[in-house]
Short mmCIF file of C-alpha atoms and ligand atoms in Angstrom, two decimals:
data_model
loop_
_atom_site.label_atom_id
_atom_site.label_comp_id
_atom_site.label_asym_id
_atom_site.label_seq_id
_atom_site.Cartn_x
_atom_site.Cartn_y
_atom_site.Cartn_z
CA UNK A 1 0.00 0.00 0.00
CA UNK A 2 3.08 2.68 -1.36
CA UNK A 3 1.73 5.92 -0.93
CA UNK A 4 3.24 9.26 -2.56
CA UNK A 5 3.11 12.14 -0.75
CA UNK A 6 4.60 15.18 -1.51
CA UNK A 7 7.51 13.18 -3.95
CA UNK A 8 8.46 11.11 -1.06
CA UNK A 9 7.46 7.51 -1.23
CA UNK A 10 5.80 6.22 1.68
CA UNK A 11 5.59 2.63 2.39
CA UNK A 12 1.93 2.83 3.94
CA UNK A 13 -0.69 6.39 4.73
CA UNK A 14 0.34 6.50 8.70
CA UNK A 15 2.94 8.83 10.20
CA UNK A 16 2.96 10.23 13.53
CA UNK A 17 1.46 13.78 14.83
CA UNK A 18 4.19 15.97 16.18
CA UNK A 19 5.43 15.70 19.82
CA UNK A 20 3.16 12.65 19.99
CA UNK A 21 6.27 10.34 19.61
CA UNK A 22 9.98 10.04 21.00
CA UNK A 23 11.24 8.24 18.58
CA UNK A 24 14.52 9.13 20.01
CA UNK A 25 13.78 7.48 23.68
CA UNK A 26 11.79 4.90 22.04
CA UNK A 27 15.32 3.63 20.34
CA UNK A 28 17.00 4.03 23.76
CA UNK A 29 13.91 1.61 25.10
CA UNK A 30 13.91 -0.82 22.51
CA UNK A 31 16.89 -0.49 20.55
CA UNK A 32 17.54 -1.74 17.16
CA UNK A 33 14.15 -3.61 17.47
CA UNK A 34 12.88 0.08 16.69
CA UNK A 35 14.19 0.75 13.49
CA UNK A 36 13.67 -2.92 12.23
CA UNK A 37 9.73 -2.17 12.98
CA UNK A 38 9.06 1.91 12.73
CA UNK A 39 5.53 2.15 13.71
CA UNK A 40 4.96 5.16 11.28
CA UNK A 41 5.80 5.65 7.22
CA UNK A 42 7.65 8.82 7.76
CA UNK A 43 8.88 10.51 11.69
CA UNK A 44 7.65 13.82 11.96
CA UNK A 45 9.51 15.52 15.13
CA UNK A 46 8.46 17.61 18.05
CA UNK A 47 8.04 21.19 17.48
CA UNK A 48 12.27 22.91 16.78
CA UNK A 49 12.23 26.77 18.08
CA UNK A 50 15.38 28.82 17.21
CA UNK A 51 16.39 29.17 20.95
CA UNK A 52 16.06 26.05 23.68
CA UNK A 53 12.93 26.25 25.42
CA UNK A 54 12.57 24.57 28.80
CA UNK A 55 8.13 24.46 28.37
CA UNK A 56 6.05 25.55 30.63
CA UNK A 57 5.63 24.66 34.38
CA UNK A 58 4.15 21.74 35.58
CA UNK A 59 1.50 20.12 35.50
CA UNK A 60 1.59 19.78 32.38
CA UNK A 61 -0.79 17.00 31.67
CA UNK A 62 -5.19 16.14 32.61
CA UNK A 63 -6.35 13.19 31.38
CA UNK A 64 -10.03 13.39 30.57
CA UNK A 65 -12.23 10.28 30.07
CA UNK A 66 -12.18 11.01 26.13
CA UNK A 67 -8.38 11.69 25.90
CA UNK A 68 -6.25 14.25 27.36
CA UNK A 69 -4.82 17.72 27.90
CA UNK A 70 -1.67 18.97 27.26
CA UNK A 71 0.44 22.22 28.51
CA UNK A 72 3.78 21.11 27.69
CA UNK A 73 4.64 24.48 25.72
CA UNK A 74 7.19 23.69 23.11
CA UNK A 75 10.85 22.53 25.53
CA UNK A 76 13.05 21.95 23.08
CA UNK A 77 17.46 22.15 22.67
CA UNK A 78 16.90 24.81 19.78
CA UNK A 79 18.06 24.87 16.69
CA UNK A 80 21.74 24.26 17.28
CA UNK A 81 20.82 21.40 19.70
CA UNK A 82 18.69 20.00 17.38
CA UNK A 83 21.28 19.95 14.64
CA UNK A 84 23.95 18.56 16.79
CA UNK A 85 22.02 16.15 18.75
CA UNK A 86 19.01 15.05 17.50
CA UNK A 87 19.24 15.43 13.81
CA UNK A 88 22.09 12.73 13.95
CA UNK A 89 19.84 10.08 15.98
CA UNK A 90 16.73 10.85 13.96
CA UNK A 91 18.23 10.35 10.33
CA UNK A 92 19.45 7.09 11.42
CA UNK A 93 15.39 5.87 11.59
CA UNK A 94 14.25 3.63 8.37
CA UNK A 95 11.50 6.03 7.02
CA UNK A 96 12.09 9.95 5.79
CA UNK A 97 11.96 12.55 8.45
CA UNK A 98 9.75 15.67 8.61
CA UNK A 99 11.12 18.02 10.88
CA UNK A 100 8.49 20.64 12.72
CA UNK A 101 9.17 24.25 12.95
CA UNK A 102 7.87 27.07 15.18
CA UNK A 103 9.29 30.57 14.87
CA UNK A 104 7.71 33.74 17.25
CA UNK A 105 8.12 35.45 13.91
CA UNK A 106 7.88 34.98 10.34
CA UNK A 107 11.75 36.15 10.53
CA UNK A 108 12.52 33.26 13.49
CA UNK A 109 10.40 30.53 11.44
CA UNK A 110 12.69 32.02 7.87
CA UNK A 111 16.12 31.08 9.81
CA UNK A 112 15.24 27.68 10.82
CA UNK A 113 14.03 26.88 7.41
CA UNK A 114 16.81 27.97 5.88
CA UNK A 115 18.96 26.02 8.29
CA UNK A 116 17.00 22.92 7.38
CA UNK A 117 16.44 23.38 3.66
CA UNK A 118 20.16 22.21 2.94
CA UNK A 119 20.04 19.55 5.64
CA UNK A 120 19.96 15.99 3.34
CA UNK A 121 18.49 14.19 6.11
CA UNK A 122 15.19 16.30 6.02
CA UNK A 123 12.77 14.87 3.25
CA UNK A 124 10.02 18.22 4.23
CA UNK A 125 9.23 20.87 7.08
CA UNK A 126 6.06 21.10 8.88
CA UNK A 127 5.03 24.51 9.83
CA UNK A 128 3.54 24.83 13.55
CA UNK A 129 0.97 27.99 13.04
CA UNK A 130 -0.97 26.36 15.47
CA UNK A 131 0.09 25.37 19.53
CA UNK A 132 -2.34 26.38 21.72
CA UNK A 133 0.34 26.81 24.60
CA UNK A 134 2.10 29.86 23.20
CA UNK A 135 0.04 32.82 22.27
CA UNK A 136 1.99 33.86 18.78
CA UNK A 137 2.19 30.25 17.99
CA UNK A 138 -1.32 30.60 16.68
CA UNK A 139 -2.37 33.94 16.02
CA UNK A 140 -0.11 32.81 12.55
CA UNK A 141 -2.34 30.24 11.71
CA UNK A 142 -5.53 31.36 13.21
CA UNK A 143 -5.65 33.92 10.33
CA UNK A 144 -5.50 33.70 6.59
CA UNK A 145 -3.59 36.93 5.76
CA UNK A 146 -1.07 36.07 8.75
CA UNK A 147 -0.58 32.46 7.41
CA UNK A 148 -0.20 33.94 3.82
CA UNK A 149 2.10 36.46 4.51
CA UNK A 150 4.15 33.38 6.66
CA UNK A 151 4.75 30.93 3.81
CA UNK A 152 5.46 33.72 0.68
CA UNK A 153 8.30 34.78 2.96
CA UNK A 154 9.42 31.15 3.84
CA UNK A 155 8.55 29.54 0.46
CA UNK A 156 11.68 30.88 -1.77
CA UNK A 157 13.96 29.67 1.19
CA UNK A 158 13.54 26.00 0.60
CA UNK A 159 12.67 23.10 -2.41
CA UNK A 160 11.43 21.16 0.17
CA UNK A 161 7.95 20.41 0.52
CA UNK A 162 6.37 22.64 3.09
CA UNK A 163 3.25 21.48 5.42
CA UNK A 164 1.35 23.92 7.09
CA UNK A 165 0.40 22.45 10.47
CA UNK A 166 -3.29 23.81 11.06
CA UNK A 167 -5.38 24.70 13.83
CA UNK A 168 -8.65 24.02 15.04
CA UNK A 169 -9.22 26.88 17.39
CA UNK A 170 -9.65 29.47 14.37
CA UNK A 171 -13.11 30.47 12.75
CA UNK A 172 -12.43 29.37 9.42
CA UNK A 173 -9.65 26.21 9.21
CA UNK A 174 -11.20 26.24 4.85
CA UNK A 175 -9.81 29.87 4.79
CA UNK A 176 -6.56 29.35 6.49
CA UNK A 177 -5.61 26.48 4.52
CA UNK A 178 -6.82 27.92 1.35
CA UNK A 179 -4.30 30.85 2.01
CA UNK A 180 -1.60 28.16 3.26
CA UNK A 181 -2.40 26.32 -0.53
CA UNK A 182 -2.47 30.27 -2.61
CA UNK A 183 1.05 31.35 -0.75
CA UNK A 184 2.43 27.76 -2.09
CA UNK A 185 2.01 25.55 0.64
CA UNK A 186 3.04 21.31 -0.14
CA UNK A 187 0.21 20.52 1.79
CA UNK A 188 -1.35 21.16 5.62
CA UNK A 189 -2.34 18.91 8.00
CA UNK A 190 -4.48 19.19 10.75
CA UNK A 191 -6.07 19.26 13.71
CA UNK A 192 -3.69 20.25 16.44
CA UNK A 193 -5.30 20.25 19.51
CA UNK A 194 -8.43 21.83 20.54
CA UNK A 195 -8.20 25.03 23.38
CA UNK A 196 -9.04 23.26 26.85
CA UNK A 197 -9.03 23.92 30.16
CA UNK A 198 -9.34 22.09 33.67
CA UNK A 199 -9.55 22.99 36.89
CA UNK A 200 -7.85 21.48 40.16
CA UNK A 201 -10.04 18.49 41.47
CA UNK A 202 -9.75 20.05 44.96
CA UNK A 203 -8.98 23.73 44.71
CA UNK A 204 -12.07 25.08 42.68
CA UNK A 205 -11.98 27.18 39.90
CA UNK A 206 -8.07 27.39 39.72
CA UNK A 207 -6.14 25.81 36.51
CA UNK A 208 -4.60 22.43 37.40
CA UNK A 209 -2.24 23.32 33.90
CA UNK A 210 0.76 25.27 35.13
CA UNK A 211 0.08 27.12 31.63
CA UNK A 212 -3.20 28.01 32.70
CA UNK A 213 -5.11 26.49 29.45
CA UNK A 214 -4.00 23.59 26.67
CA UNK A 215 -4.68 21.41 24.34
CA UNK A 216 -7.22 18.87 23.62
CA UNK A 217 -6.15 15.74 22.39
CA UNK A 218 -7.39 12.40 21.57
CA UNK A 219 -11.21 10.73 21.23
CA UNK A 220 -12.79 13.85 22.48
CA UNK A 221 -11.49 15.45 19.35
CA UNK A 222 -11.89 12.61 16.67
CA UNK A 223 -15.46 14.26 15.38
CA UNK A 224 -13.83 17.61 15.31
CA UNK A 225 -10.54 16.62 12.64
CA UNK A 226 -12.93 14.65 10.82
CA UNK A 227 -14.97 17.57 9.84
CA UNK A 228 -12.54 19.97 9.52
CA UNK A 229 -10.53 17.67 7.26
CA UNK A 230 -13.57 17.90 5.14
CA UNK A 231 -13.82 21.10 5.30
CA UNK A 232 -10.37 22.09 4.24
CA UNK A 233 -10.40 19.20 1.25
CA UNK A 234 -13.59 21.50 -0.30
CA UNK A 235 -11.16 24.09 -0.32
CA UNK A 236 -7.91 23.19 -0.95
CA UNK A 237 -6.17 20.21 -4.04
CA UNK A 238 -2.85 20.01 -2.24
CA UNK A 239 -2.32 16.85 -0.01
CA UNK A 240 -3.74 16.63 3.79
CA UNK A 241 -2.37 15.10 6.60
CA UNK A 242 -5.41 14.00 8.28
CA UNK A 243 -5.73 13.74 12.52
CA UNK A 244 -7.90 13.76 15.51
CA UNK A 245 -8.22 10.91 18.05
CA UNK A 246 -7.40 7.87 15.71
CA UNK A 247 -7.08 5.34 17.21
CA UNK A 248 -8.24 2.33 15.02
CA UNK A 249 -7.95 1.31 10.87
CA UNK A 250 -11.56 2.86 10.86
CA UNK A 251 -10.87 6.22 12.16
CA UNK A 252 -7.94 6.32 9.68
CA UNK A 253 -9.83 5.19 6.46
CA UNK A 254 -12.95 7.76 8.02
CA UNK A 255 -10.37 10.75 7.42
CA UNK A 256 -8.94 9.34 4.30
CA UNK A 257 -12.87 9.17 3.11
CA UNK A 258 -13.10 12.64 4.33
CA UNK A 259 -10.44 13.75 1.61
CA UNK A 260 -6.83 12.90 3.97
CA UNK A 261 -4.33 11.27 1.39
CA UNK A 262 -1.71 10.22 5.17
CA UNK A 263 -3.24 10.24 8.28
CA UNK A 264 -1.56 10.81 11.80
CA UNK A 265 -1.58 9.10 15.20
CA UNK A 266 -0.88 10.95 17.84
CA UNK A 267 -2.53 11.04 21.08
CA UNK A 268 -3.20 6.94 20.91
CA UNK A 269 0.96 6.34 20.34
CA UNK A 270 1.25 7.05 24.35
CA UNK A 271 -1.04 4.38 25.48
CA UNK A 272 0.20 2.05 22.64
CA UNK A 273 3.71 2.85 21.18
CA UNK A 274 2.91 0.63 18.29
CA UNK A 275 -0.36 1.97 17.72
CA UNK A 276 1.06 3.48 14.20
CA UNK A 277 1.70 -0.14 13.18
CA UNK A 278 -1.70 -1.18 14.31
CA UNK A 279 -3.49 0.72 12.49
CA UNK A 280 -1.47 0.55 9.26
CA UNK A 281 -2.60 -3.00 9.42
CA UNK A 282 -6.10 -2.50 9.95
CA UNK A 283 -6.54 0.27 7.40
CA UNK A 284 -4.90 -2.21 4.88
CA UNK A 285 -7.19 -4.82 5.79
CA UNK A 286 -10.40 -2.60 5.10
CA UNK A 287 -9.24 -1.13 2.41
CA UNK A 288 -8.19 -4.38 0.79
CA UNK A 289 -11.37 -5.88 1.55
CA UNK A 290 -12.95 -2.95 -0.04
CA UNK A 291 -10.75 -3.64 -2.93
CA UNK A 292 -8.70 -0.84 -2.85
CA UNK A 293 -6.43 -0.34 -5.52
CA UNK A 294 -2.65 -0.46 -4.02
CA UNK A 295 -4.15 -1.69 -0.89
CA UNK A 296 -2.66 -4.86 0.38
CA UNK A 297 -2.37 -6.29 3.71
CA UNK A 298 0.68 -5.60 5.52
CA UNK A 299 1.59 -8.90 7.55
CA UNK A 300 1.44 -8.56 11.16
CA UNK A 301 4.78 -9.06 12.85
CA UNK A 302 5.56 -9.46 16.30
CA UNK A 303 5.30 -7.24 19.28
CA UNK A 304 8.49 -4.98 19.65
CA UNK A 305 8.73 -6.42 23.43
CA UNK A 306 9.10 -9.68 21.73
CA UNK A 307 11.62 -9.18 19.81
CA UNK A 308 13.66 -7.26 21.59
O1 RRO B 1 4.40 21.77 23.13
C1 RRO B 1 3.17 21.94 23.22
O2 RRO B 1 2.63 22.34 24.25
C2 RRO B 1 2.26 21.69 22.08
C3 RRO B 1 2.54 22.03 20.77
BR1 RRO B 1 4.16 22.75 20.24
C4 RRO B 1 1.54 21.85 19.78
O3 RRO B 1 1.70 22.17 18.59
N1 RRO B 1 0.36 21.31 20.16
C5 RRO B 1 0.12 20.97 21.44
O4 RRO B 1 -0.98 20.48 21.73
N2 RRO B 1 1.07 21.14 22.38
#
């Protein structure tokens, strides 16, 4: 079930969502087993800023029934960090690499793609216009002037394909992307997480985040990427990274139906680290028995644990 995407070949439609996946502790965990089983066609990596970040203050995690919500706010080595530490570990994984950006402004998010547009391990950049847990992380991709005005100044900087990394918490996701697509966007994917809040089970009314607010995740959000994927593919013919709560074959070939050509995991990766796997193989099975074109079973292979 090859997939193209962007001029990189892709050995099935499931990657990862960003900062839903260490792929670098998971190799620690379960060493070579890792790479000889990637759960995901193609790593996309946590959110890069151009200085180290150390996130925001704990907690930084509620779990809801439906999923959870998150306040991590973007820690990170920085660019130069990245470069010299992670870049090295992360192009040694068996599928292409998509490295996540986030600038504070369209001048911060133009240096780190020109640092990665010459970097051979990086098949494309994903744009972050859209964390809930840093205020000018999304006013860039909550409007479609703001998001235009982003990739015209990033697009000359790099041949590589550029995703625009959408959010939810705007009032018009179709416009945004549609600006994304007009500025010459590779694609966008979306949802990132939906605004949330929660308050301390036994101090009332005060936020249990240390950030104060953050982002929905998971289940509770599966209805909301579902329609908003739909709504973008009426506006937009460039490819879509599809998300929201997936956590089965179904709810991938649901936002594939809904006009997704890849769809993410994210939220379901940290209950089951080879949930990307999973669901690869249950999304091959329906489509296959929905004859498919291209749409083969993928034989099931063993547990990582039992290999290892
Ligand atoms: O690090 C975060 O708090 C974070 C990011 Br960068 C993002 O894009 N989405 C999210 O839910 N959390």
């Amino acid at each position: 079930m090859t997939v193209e995407f962007c001029g990189i070949e892709l050995a099935h439609p499931i990657v990862n969502a960003s900062g839903t996946f260490d792929a670098i502790a998971a190799r620690r965990a379960f060493g070579d087993a890792l790479l000889e089983r990637f759960p995901f066609a193609a790593f996309v990596s946590k959110t890069v800023t151009l200085e180290p970040r150390q996130g925001n203050p704990p907690p930084r995690l509620w779990e809801l029934p439906g999923g959870m919500i998150n306040s991590i706010g973007l820690p990170n080595k920085g660019l130069r960090g990245y470069l010299a530490r992670d870049l090295p570990e992360l192009a040694d994984l068996p599928v292409p690499l998509i490295v996540n950006v986030m600038g504070f402004t369209r001048e911060e998010v133009a240096q780190l793609v020109d640092a990665f547009s010459d970097c051979a391990e990086v098949a494309a950049l994903e744009l972050n216009v859209s964390c809930p847990n840093v205020e000018t992380g999304m006013i860039m991709g909550a409007d479609p002037g703001e998001t235009a005005a982003l990739v015209e100044r990033i697009r000359p900087l790099t041949d590589k394909p550029l995703i625009v990394k959408l959010t939810p918490n705007c009032s018009s996701p179709g416009d945004v992307a549609a600006a994304a697509e007009a500025a010459g966007a590779d694609a966008v994917s979306l949802i990132n997480t939906v605004k949330g809040m929660a308050f301390h089970p036994r101090r009332a009314g005060t936020p249990w985040l240390g950030g104060g607010t953050g982002g929905v995740s998971g289940p509770a959000v599966r209805a909301v990427g579902l329609a908003q994927v739909a709504e973008v593919r009426a506006r937009v013919g460039v490819p879509i990274v599809g998300m929201g709560g997936v956590q089965r074959g179904r709810h991938a070939d649901d936002l594939l139906q809904a006009g997704a050509d890849l769809v993410a995991v994210g939220t379901e990766s940290f209950r089951d680290p080879l949930a990307g796997a999973r669901v690869a193989v249950e999304l091959a099975e329906i489509r296959g028995n929905r004859g498919v074109p291209g749409a083969t079973a993928i034989p099931a292979r063993p547990p990582i644990s039992d290999v290892a």
